[in-house]
PDB file of C-alpha atoms in Angstrom:
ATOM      1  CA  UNK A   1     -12.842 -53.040   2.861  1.00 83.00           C
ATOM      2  CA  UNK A   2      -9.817 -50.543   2.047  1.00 88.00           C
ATOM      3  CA  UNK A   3      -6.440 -51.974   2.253  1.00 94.00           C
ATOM      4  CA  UNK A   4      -3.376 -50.656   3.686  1.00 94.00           C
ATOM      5  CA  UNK A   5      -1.865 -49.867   0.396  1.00 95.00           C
ATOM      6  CA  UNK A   6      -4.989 -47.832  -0.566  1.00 95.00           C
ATOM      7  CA  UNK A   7      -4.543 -45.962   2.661  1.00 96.00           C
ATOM      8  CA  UNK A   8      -0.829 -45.291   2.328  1.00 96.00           C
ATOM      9  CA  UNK A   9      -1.558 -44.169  -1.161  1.00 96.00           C
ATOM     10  CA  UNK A  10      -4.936 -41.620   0.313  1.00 96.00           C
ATOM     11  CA  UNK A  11      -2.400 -40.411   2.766  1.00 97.00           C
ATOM     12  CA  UNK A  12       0.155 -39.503   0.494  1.00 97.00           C
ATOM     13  CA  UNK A  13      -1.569 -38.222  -2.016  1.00 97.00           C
ATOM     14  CA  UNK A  14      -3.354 -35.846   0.664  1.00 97.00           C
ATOM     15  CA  UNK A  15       0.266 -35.113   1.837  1.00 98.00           C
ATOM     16  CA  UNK A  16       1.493 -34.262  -1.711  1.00 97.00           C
ATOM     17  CA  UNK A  17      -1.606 -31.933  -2.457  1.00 98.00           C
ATOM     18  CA  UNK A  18      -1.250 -30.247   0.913  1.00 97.00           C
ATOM     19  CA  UNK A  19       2.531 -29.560  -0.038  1.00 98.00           C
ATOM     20  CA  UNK A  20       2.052 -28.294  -3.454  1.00 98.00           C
ATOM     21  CA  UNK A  21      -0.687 -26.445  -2.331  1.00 98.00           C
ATOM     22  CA  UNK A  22       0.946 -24.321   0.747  1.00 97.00           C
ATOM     23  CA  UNK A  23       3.744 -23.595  -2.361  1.00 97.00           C
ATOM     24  CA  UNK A  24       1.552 -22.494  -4.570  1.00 98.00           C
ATOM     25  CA  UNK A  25       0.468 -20.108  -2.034  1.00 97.00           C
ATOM     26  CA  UNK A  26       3.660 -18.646  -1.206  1.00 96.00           C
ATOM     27  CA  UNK A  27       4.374 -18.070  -4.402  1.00 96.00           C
ATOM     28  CA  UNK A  28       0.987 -16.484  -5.379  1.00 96.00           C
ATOM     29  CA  UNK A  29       2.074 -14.230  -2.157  1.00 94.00           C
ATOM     30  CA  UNK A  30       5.381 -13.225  -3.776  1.00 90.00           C
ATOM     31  CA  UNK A  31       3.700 -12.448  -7.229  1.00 90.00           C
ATOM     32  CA  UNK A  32       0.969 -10.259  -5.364  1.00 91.00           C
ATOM     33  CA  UNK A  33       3.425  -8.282  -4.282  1.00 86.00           C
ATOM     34  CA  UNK A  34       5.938  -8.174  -7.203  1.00 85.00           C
ATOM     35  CA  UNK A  35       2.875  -6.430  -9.246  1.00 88.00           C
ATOM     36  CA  UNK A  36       1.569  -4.175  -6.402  1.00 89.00           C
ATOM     37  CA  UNK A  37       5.494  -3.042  -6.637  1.00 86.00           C
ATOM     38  CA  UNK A  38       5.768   1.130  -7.205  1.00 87.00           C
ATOM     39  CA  UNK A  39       7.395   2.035 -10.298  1.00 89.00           C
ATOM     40  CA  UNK A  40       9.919   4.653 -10.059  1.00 88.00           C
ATOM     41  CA  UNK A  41      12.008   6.665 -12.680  1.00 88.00           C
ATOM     42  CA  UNK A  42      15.533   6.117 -13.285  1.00 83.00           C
ATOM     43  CA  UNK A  43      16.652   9.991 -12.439  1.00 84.00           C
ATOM     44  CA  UNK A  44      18.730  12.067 -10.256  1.00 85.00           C
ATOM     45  CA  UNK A  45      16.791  11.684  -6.876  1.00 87.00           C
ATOM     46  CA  UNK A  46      17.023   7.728  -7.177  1.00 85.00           C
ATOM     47  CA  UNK A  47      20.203   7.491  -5.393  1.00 86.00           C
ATOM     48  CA  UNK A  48      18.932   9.892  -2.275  1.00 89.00           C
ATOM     49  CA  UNK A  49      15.835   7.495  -1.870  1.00 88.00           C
ATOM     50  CA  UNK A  50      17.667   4.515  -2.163  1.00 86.00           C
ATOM     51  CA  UNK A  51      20.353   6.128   0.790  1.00 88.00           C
ATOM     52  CA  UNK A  52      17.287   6.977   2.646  1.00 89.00           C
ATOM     53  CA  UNK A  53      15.629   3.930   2.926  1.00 86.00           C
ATOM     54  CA  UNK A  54      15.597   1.580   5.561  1.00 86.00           C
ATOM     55  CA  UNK A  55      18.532  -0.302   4.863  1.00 84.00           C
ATOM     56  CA  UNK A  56      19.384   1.094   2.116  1.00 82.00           C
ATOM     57  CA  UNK A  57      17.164  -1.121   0.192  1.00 82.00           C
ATOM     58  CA  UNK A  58      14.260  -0.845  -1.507  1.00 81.00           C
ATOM     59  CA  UNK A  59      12.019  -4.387  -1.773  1.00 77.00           C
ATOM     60  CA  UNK A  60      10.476  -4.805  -5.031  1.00 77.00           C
ATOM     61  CA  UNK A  61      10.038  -1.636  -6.804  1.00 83.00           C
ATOM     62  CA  UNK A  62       9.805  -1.447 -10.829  1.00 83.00           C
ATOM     63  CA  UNK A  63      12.328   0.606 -12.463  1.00 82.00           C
ATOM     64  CA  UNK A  64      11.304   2.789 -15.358  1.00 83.00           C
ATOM     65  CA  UNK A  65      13.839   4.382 -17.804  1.00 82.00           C
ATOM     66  CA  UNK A  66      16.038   4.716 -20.499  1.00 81.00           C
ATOM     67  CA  UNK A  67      18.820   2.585 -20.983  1.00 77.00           C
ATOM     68  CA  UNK A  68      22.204   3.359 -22.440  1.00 81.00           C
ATOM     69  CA  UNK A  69      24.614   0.174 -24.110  1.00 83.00           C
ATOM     70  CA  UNK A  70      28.237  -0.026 -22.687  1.00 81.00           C
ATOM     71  CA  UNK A  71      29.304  -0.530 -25.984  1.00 84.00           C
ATOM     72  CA  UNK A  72      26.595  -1.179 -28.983  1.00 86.00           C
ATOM     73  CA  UNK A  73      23.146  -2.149 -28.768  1.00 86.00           C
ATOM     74  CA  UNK A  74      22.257  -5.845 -29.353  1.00 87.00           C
ATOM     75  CA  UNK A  75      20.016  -5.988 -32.902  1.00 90.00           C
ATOM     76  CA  UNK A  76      17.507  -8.518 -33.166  1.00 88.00           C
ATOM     77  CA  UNK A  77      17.928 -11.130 -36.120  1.00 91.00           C
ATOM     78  CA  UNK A  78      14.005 -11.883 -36.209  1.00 91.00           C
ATOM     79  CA  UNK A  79      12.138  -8.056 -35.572  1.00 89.00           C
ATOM     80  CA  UNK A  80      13.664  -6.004 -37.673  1.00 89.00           C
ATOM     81  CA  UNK A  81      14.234  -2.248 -35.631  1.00 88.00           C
ATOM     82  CA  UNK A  82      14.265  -4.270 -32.146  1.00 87.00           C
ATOM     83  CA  UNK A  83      17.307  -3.906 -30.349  1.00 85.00           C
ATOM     84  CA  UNK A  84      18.295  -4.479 -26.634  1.00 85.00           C
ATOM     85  CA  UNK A  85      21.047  -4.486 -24.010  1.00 81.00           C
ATOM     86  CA  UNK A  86      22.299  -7.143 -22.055  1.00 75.00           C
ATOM     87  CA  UNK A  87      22.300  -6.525 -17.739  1.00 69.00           C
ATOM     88  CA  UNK A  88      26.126  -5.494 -16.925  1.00 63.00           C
ATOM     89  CA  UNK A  89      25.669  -6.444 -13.025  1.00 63.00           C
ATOM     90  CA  UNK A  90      23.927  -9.514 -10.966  1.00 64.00           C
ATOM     91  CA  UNK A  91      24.061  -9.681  -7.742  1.00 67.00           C
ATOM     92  CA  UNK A  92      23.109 -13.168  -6.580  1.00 70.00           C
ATOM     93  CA  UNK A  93      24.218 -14.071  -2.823  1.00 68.00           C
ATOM     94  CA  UNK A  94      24.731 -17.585  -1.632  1.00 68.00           C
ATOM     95  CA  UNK A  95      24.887 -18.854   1.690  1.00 70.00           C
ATOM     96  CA  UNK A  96      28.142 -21.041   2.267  1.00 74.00           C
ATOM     97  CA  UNK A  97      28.054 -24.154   4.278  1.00 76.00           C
ATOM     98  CA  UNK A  98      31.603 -26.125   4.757  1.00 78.00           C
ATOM     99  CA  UNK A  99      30.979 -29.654   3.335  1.00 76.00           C
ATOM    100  CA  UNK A 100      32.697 -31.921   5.547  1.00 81.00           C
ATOM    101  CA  UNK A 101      33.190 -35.168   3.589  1.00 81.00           C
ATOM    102  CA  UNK A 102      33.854 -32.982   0.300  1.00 79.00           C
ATOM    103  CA  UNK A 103      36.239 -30.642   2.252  1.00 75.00           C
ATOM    104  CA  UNK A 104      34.947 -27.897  -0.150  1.00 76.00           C
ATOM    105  CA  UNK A 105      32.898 -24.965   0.621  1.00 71.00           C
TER     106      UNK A 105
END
């Protein structure tokens, strides 16, 4: 005989898996098409096809190029003749929602 603890703990473990699962799955979706993402140079006809997309926006694509340092090029203290360059910009939009009891945004 199975008890009702037993089937609680069947139901939600079935729950859980199906959760992770349908996650994993959306995020195996976005990682497909991060890699199937065409790379494209950093030159002078960049801007046009950026301006003459739809939108103006061009979803996942893979940047090629040389970078240039604003000011010096960061050394690295472990591989000697590595250096890099920090990202200047990031654009990272949030959605605002007014928060009642916290009067805050």
């Amino acid at each position: 005989p199975i008890t009702p603890g037993e089937l609680l703990c069947l139901g939600s473990s079935l729950a859980f898996s199906g959760l992770f699962y349908y996650l994993y799955r959306k995020k195996a979706r976005v990682v497909a098409r991060i890699q199937e993402a065409p790379k494209l140079q950093v030159d002078d006809d960049l801007p046009a096809l950026v301006s003459a997309a739809d939108g103006r926006c061009l979803p996942y694509i893979a940047l090629e190029g040389i970078v240039l340092p604003a000011k010096a090029a960061l050394t690295s203290h472990y591989h000697e003749g590595l250096q890099g360059v920090i990202q200047k910009l990031l654009l990272k939009e949030h959605r605002l929602i007014w928060n009642s009891l916290a009067r805050s945004w």
